Amino acid sequence: MEILYKVHNNLYVNLTNKCPCACTFCLRQNMDHVGESKSLWLEREPSAEEVIAEFAKFDMSRFNEVVFCGFGEPTEAFEVLKKVAAFVKETYHMPIRLNTNGLGNLVNGRDITPEMEGLIDTVSISLNTPNADRYHELVRSKFGDKSFDAMLDFARSSTKYVSNVVMTTVDTTITKEEEEECRRICDSIGAKYRIRPWED
């Protein structure tokens, strides 16, 4: 199974294929890999011990950051994520980023943001659009209409425990006016706004 994989100068951690969303734009609909990975489809979810053992295969001095991001939503395996993040911090003293859809509180049935303190340095949350109705059309979350507000609440709460909270949209997928709306949302939350380049 491809648990750790390289993208540019970062090492990515693929914990799960589970996701509460079925996004219309999701990469995994038409490809099975990202960066230098082979297939990111997992036979099963690895244990924390299995993930930790994989780090010995890599020269960690070559990487800038460890990123929790695979073919699923990392907070679906949040208990494993925390153990692995603690290991990375203690062993390699490296920055850690979580790429997420921001629905981790709904997934876990509790506010998980306080548990990220001291483990996660950057949380990157997919905002996608400033419009709740359009968000539901794009993301198709199993949690339904409460998802958009839950994602914003997750971002807002994350700013209390994580030093760098970023919310993202993808270039050319929304209008310039919508980008300004997204910027205002981020400003009100205390998050940074980033427009990611479109990757075909």
PDB file of C-alpha atoms in Angstrom:
ATOM      1  CA  MET A   1       0.000   0.000   0.000  1.00  0.00           C
ATOM      2  CA  GLU A   2       1.187   3.517  -0.761  1.00  0.00           C
ATOM      3  CA  ILE A   3       1.028   5.146   2.674  1.00  0.00           C
ATOM      4  CA  LEU A   4       3.711   7.841   2.227  1.00  0.00           C
ATOM      5  CA  TYR A   5       4.376   9.572  -1.089  1.00  0.00           C
ATOM      6  CA  LYS A   6       6.356  12.544  -2.366  1.00  0.00           C
ATOM      7  CA  VAL A   7       4.870  15.680  -3.924  1.00  0.00           C
ATOM      8  CA  HIS A   8       7.455  18.335  -4.787  1.00  0.00           C
ATOM      9  CA  ASN A   9       9.534  18.826  -1.610  1.00  0.00           C
ATOM     10  CA  ASN A  10       6.952  17.488   0.829  1.00  0.00           C
ATOM     11  CA  LEU A  11       6.099  14.025   2.144  1.00  0.00           C
ATOM     12  CA  TYR A  12       2.386  13.199   2.090  1.00  0.00           C
ATOM     13  CA  VAL A  13       0.577  10.755   4.377  1.00  0.00           C
ATOM     14  CA  ASN A  14      -2.279   8.684   2.899  1.00  0.00           C
ATOM     15  CA  LEU A  15      -4.292   7.425   5.898  1.00  0.00           C
ATOM     16  CA  THR A  16      -7.695   6.559   4.485  1.00  0.00           C
ATOM     17  CA  ASN A  17      -9.865   6.400   1.382  1.00  0.00           C
ATOM     18  CA  LYS A  18     -13.001   7.314   3.359  1.00  0.00           C
ATOM     19  CA  CYS A  19     -14.560  10.710   2.684  1.00  0.00           C
ATOM     20  CA  PRO A  20     -17.948  12.190   3.594  1.00  0.00           C
ATOM     21  CA  CYS A  21     -18.031  14.064   0.288  1.00  0.00           C
ATOM     22  CA  ALA A  22     -18.391  13.148  -3.380  1.00  0.00           C
ATOM     23  CA  CYS A  23     -16.981  16.347  -4.888  1.00  0.00           C
ATOM     24  CA  THR A  24     -17.728  16.889  -8.569  1.00  0.00           C
ATOM     25  CA  PHE A  25     -14.102  17.927  -9.132  1.00  0.00           C
ATOM     26  CA  CYS A  26     -12.359  15.197  -7.085  1.00  0.00           C
ATOM     27  CA  LEU A  27      -9.130  13.913  -8.643  1.00  0.00           C
ATOM     28  CA  ARG A  28      -9.804  10.341  -7.634  1.00  0.00           C
ATOM     29  CA  GLN A  29     -12.720  10.079 -10.050  1.00  0.00           C
ATOM     30  CA  ASN A  30     -10.346   9.788 -12.987  1.00  0.00           C
ATOM     31  CA  MET A  31      -6.869   9.011 -11.640  1.00  0.00           C
ATOM     32  CA  ASP A  32      -5.287   6.786  -9.017  1.00  0.00           C
ATOM     33  CA  HIS A  33      -2.144   8.735  -8.125  1.00  0.00           C
ATOM     34  CA  VAL A  34      -0.760  12.180  -7.261  1.00  0.00           C
ATOM     35  CA  GLY A  35       2.834  13.430  -7.429  1.00  0.00           C
ATOM     36  CA  GLU A  36       5.339  10.564  -7.309  1.00  0.00           C
ATOM     37  CA  SER A  37       2.859   8.058  -5.890  1.00  0.00           C
ATOM     38  CA  LYS A  38       1.674   4.885  -7.563  1.00  0.00           C
ATOM     39  CA  SER A  39      -1.887   3.969  -6.580  1.00  0.00           C
ATOM     40  CA  LEU A  40      -3.325   5.803  -3.577  1.00  0.00           C
ATOM     41  CA  TRP A  41      -6.198   3.348  -3.231  1.00  0.00           C
ATOM     42  CA  LEU A  42      -5.600   1.543   0.074  1.00  0.00           C
ATOM     43  CA  GLU A  43      -6.403  -2.142   0.650  1.00  0.00           C
ATOM     44  CA  ARG A  44      -7.318  -1.165   4.224  1.00  0.00           C
ATOM     45  CA  GLU A  45      -6.599   1.643   6.640  1.00  0.00           C
ATOM     46  CA  PRO A  46      -3.075   1.349   8.112  1.00  0.00           C
ATOM     47  CA  SER A  47      -2.517   1.455  11.851  1.00  0.00           C
ATOM     48  CA  ALA A  48      -0.473   4.250  13.409  1.00  0.00           C
ATOM     49  CA  GLU A  49       2.372   1.776  13.904  1.00  0.00           C
ATOM     50  CA  GLU A  50       2.340   0.829  10.210  1.00  0.00           C
ATOM     51  CA  VAL A  51       2.407   4.467   9.137  1.00  0.00           C
ATOM     52  CA  ILE A  52       5.220   5.319  11.539  1.00  0.00           C
ATOM     53  CA  ALA A  53       7.310   2.383  10.270  1.00  0.00           C
ATOM     54  CA  GLU A  54       7.119   3.771   6.703  1.00  0.00           C
ATOM     55  CA  PHE A  55       9.074   6.921   7.632  1.00  0.00           C
ATOM     56  CA  ALA A  56      12.272   4.867   7.997  1.00  0.00           C
ATOM     57  CA  LYS A  57      12.217   4.354   4.202  1.00  0.00           C
ATOM     58  CA  PHE A  58      12.721   8.072   3.530  1.00  0.00           C
ATOM     59  CA  ASP A  59      15.515  10.594   4.045  1.00  0.00           C
ATOM     60  CA  MET A  60      13.454  13.085   6.022  1.00  0.00           C
ATOM     61  CA  SER A  61      16.075  15.832   5.642  1.00  0.00           C
ATOM     62  CA  ARG A  62      14.958  16.151   1.999  1.00  0.00           C
ATOM     63  CA  PHE A  63      11.457  17.324   2.887  1.00  0.00           C
ATOM     64  CA  ASN A  64      10.132  20.724   3.956  1.00  0.00           C
ATOM     65  CA  GLU A  65       6.862  19.546   5.420  1.00  0.00           C
ATOM     66  CA  VAL A  66       4.790  16.467   6.262  1.00  0.00           C
ATOM     67  CA  VAL A  67       1.262  16.734   4.850  1.00  0.00           C
ATOM     68  CA  PHE A  68      -1.760  14.651   5.837  1.00  0.00           C
ATOM     69  CA  CYS A  69      -3.528  14.336   2.502  1.00  0.00           C
ATOM     70  CA  GLY A  70      -4.369  11.226   0.502  1.00  0.00           C
ATOM     71  CA  PHE A  71      -7.339   9.900  -1.427  1.00  0.00           C
ATOM     72  CA  GLY A  72      -9.653  10.314   1.557  1.00  0.00           C
ATOM     73  CA  GLU A  73     -10.410  12.887   4.226  1.00  0.00           C
ATOM     74  CA  PRO A  74      -7.585  12.598   6.831  1.00  0.00           C
ATOM     75  CA  THR A  75      -9.858  13.389   9.781  1.00  0.00           C
ATOM     76  CA  GLU A  76     -11.722  10.135   9.012  1.00  0.00           C
ATOM     77  CA  ALA A  77      -8.662   8.508  10.651  1.00  0.00           C
ATOM     78  CA  PHE A  78      -8.124  11.221  13.250  1.00  0.00           C
ATOM     79  CA  GLU A  79      -6.860   9.009  16.094  1.00  0.00           C
ATOM     80  CA  VAL A  80      -4.165   7.554  13.823  1.00  0.00           C
ATOM     81  CA  LEU A  81      -3.382  11.032  12.487  1.00  0.00           C
ATOM     82  CA  LYS A  82      -2.708  12.355  15.990  1.00  0.00           C
ATOM     83  CA  LYS A  83      -0.341   9.495  16.867  1.00  0.00           C
ATOM     84  CA  VAL A  84       1.583   9.878  13.605  1.00  0.00           C
ATOM     85  CA  ALA A  85       1.761  13.669  13.943  1.00  0.00           C
ATOM     86  CA  ALA A  86       3.116  13.320  17.495  1.00  0.00           C
ATOM     87  CA  PHE A  87       5.775  10.901  16.213  1.00  0.00           C
ATOM     88  CA  VAL A  88       6.810  13.282  13.409  1.00  0.00           C
ATOM     89  CA  LYS A  89       7.036  16.227  15.808  1.00  0.00           C
ATOM     90  CA  GLU A  90       9.061  14.300  18.384  1.00  0.00           C
ATOM     91  CA  THR A  91      11.368  12.547  15.905  1.00  0.00           C
ATOM     92  CA  TYR A  92      11.874  15.008  13.045  1.00  0.00           C
ATOM     93  CA  HIS A  93      10.703  18.370  14.478  1.00  0.00           C
ATOM     94  CA  MET A  94       9.118  19.179  11.105  1.00  0.00           C
ATOM     95  CA  PRO A  95       6.190  21.399  10.165  1.00  0.00           C
ATOM     96  CA  ILE A  96       2.956  19.453   9.680  1.00  0.00           C
ATOM     97  CA  ARG A  97       0.056  20.436   7.454  1.00  0.00           C
ATOM     98  CA  LEU A  98      -3.459  19.007   7.358  1.00  0.00           C
ATOM     99  CA  ASN A  99      -5.313  19.287   4.044  1.00  0.00           C
ATOM    100  CA  THR A 100      -9.003  18.865   4.830  1.00  0.00           C
ATOM    101  CA  ASN A 101     -12.547  19.476   3.654  1.00  0.00           C
ATOM    102  CA  GLY A 102     -13.230  20.996   7.086  1.00  0.00           C
ATOM    103  CA  LEU A 103     -15.910  18.487   8.052  1.00  0.00           C
ATOM    104  CA  GLY A 104     -13.821  16.726  10.701  1.00  0.00           C
ATOM    105  CA  ASN A 105     -16.097  17.784  13.549  1.00  0.00           C
ATOM    106  CA  LEU A 106     -19.100  16.211  11.815  1.00  0.00           C
ATOM    107  CA  VAL A 107     -17.084  13.095  10.947  1.00  0.00           C
ATOM    108  CA  ASN A 108     -15.945  12.593  14.549  1.00  0.00           C
ATOM    109  CA  GLY A 109     -19.065  13.822  16.315  1.00  0.00           C
ATOM    110  CA  ARG A 110     -17.140  16.361  18.415  1.00  0.00           C
ATOM    111  CA  ASP A 111     -14.992  19.487  18.111  1.00  0.00           C
ATOM    112  CA  ILE A 112     -11.583  18.023  17.232  1.00  0.00           C
ATOM    113  CA  THR A 113      -9.822  21.376  16.759  1.00  0.00           C
ATOM    114  CA  PRO A 114      -8.400  21.615  20.331  1.00  0.00           C
ATOM    115  CA  GLU A 115      -6.728  18.228  19.759  1.00  0.00           C
ATOM    116  CA  MET A 116      -4.679  19.680  16.884  1.00  0.00           C
ATOM    117  CA  GLU A 117      -2.833  22.101  19.169  1.00  0.00           C
ATOM    118  CA  GLY A 118       0.897  21.396  19.217  1.00  0.00           C
ATOM    119  CA  LEU A 119       0.585  18.772  16.466  1.00  0.00           C
ATOM    120  CA  ILE A 120      -0.590  20.650  13.375  1.00  0.00           C
ATOM    121  CA  ASP A 121       1.128  23.824  12.146  1.00  0.00           C
ATOM    122  CA  THR A 122      -1.047  24.545   9.111  1.00  0.00           C
ATOM    123  CA  VAL A 123      -4.640  23.607   8.361  1.00  0.00           C
ATOM    124  CA  SER A 124      -5.622  24.025   4.716  1.00  0.00           C
ATOM    125  CA  ILE A 125      -9.400  23.904   4.261  1.00  0.00           C
ATOM    126  CA  SER A 126     -11.242  23.630   0.940  1.00  0.00           C
ATOM    127  CA  LEU A 127     -13.669  26.564   0.881  1.00  0.00           C
ATOM    128  CA  ASN A 128     -14.431  26.098  -2.846  1.00  0.00           C
ATOM    129  CA  THR A 129     -17.135  28.785  -3.062  1.00  0.00           C
ATOM    130  CA  PRO A 130     -18.631  31.535  -0.883  1.00  0.00           C
ATOM    131  CA  ASN A 131     -22.177  30.350  -1.591  1.00  0.00           C
ATOM    132  CA  ALA A 132     -23.746  27.653   0.593  1.00  0.00           C
ATOM    133  CA  ASP A 133     -26.103  26.357  -2.091  1.00  0.00           C
ATOM    134  CA  ARG A 134     -23.327  26.158  -4.655  1.00  0.00           C
ATOM    135  CA  TYR A 135     -21.105  24.460  -2.060  1.00  0.00           C
ATOM    136  CA  HIS A 136     -23.673  21.681  -1.620  1.00  0.00           C
ATOM    137  CA  GLU A 137     -23.912  21.213  -5.395  1.00  0.00           C
ATOM    138  CA  LEU A 138     -20.132  20.901  -5.722  1.00  0.00           C
ATOM    139  CA  VAL A 139     -19.219  18.953  -2.601  1.00  0.00           C
ATOM    140  CA  ARG A 140     -22.244  16.662  -2.182  1.00  0.00           C
ATOM    141  CA  SER A 141     -21.537  15.998   1.492  1.00  0.00           C
ATOM    142  CA  LYS A 142     -23.363  13.128   3.155  1.00  0.00           C
ATOM    143  CA  PHE A 143     -24.041  15.543   6.039  1.00  0.00           C
ATOM    144  CA  GLY A 144     -26.243  17.696   3.803  1.00  0.00           C
ATOM    145  CA  ASP A 145     -27.161  21.322   4.350  1.00  0.00           C
ATOM    146  CA  LYS A 146     -25.299  21.752   7.646  1.00  0.00           C
ATOM    147  CA  SER A 147     -21.945  21.061   5.950  1.00  0.00           C
ATOM    148  CA  PHE A 148     -21.120  24.586   4.750  1.00  0.00           C
ATOM    149  CA  ASP A 149     -21.635  26.219   8.154  1.00  0.00           C
ATOM    150  CA  ALA A 150     -19.840  23.311   9.874  1.00  0.00           C
ATOM    151  CA  MET A 151     -16.827  23.843   7.598  1.00  0.00           C
ATOM    152  CA  LEU A 152     -16.729  27.553   8.457  1.00  0.00           C
ATOM    153  CA  ASP A 153     -17.071  26.763  12.181  1.00  0.00           C
ATOM    154  CA  PHE A 154     -14.196  24.274  11.898  1.00  0.00           C
ATOM    155  CA  ALA A 155     -12.024  26.951  10.286  1.00  0.00           C
ATOM    156  CA  ARG A 156     -12.977  29.544  12.901  1.00  0.00           C
ATOM    157  CA  SER A 157     -12.252  27.187  15.786  1.00  0.00           C
ATOM    158  CA  SER A 158      -8.974  26.020  14.205  1.00  0.00           C
ATOM    159  CA  THR A 159      -7.587  29.566  14.417  1.00  0.00           C
ATOM    160  CA  LYS A 160      -7.553  29.201  18.234  1.00  0.00           C
ATOM    161  CA  TYR A 161      -5.267  26.164  18.171  1.00  0.00           C
ATOM    162  CA  VAL A 162      -3.289  26.229  14.911  1.00  0.00           C
ATOM    163  CA  SER A 163      -0.947  29.080  13.968  1.00  0.00           C
ATOM    164  CA  ASN A 164      -1.670  29.008  10.235  1.00  0.00           C
ATOM    165  CA  VAL A 165      -5.213  28.444   8.926  1.00  0.00           C
ATOM    166  CA  VAL A 166      -5.672  28.726   5.165  1.00  0.00           C
ATOM    167  CA  MET A 167      -8.889  28.490   3.159  1.00  0.00           C
ATOM    168  CA  THR A 168      -8.638  27.729  -0.528  1.00  0.00           C
ATOM    169  CA  THR A 169     -10.480  27.997  -3.803  1.00  0.00           C
ATOM    170  CA  VAL A 170      -9.280  26.904  -7.241  1.00  0.00           C
ATOM    171  CA  ASP A 171      -8.317  29.461  -9.863  1.00  0.00           C
ATOM    172  CA  THR A 172     -10.781  29.902 -12.780  1.00  0.00           C
ATOM    173  CA  THR A 173     -13.546  27.882 -11.070  1.00  0.00           C
ATOM    174  CA  ILE A 174     -15.297  30.907  -9.544  1.00  0.00           C
ATOM    175  CA  THR A 175     -15.669  34.558 -10.552  1.00  0.00           C
ATOM    176  CA  LYS A 176     -13.478  37.409  -9.328  1.00  0.00           C
ATOM    177  CA  GLU A 177     -16.477  38.725  -7.382  1.00  0.00           C
ATOM    178  CA  GLU A 178     -16.842  35.349  -5.663  1.00  0.00           C
ATOM    179  CA  GLU A 179     -13.136  35.350  -4.870  1.00  0.00           C
ATOM    180  CA  GLU A 180     -13.600  38.688  -3.112  1.00  0.00           C
ATOM    181  CA  GLU A 181     -16.507  37.207  -1.146  1.00  0.00           C
ATOM    182  CA  CYS A 182     -14.240  34.311  -0.140  1.00  0.00           C
ATOM    183  CA  ARG A 183     -11.573  36.774   0.928  1.00  0.00           C
ATOM    184  CA  ARG A 184     -14.097  38.566   3.153  1.00  0.00           C
ATOM    185  CA  ILE A 185     -15.177  35.255   4.707  1.00  0.00           C
ATOM    186  CA  CYS A 186     -11.553  34.400   5.490  1.00  0.00           C
ATOM    187  CA  ASP A 187     -10.920  37.852   6.952  1.00  0.00           C
ATOM    188  CA  SER A 188     -13.946  37.496   9.232  1.00  0.00           C
ATOM    189  CA  ILE A 189     -12.737  34.071  10.413  1.00  0.00           C
ATOM    190  CA  GLY A 190      -9.100  35.059  10.839  1.00  0.00           C
ATOM    191  CA  ALA A 191      -7.886  32.684   8.131  1.00  0.00           C
ATOM    192  CA  LYS A 192      -5.646  33.354   5.136  1.00  0.00           C
ATOM    193  CA  TYR A 193      -7.140  33.085   1.659  1.00  0.00           C
ATOM    194  CA  ARG A 194      -5.304  31.195  -1.067  1.00  0.00           C
ATOM    195  CA  ILE A 195      -6.333  30.711  -4.693  1.00  0.00           C
ATOM    196  CA  ARG A 196      -4.832  27.407  -5.839  1.00  0.00           C
ATOM    197  CA  PRO A 197      -3.818  26.921  -9.481  1.00  0.00           C
ATOM    198  CA  TRP A 198      -6.069  24.679 -11.538  1.00  0.00           C
ATOM    199  CA  GLU A 199      -4.483  21.270 -12.158  1.00  0.00           C
ATOM    200  CA  ASP A 200      -5.986  19.385 -15.072  1.00  0.00           C
TER     201      ASP A 200
END
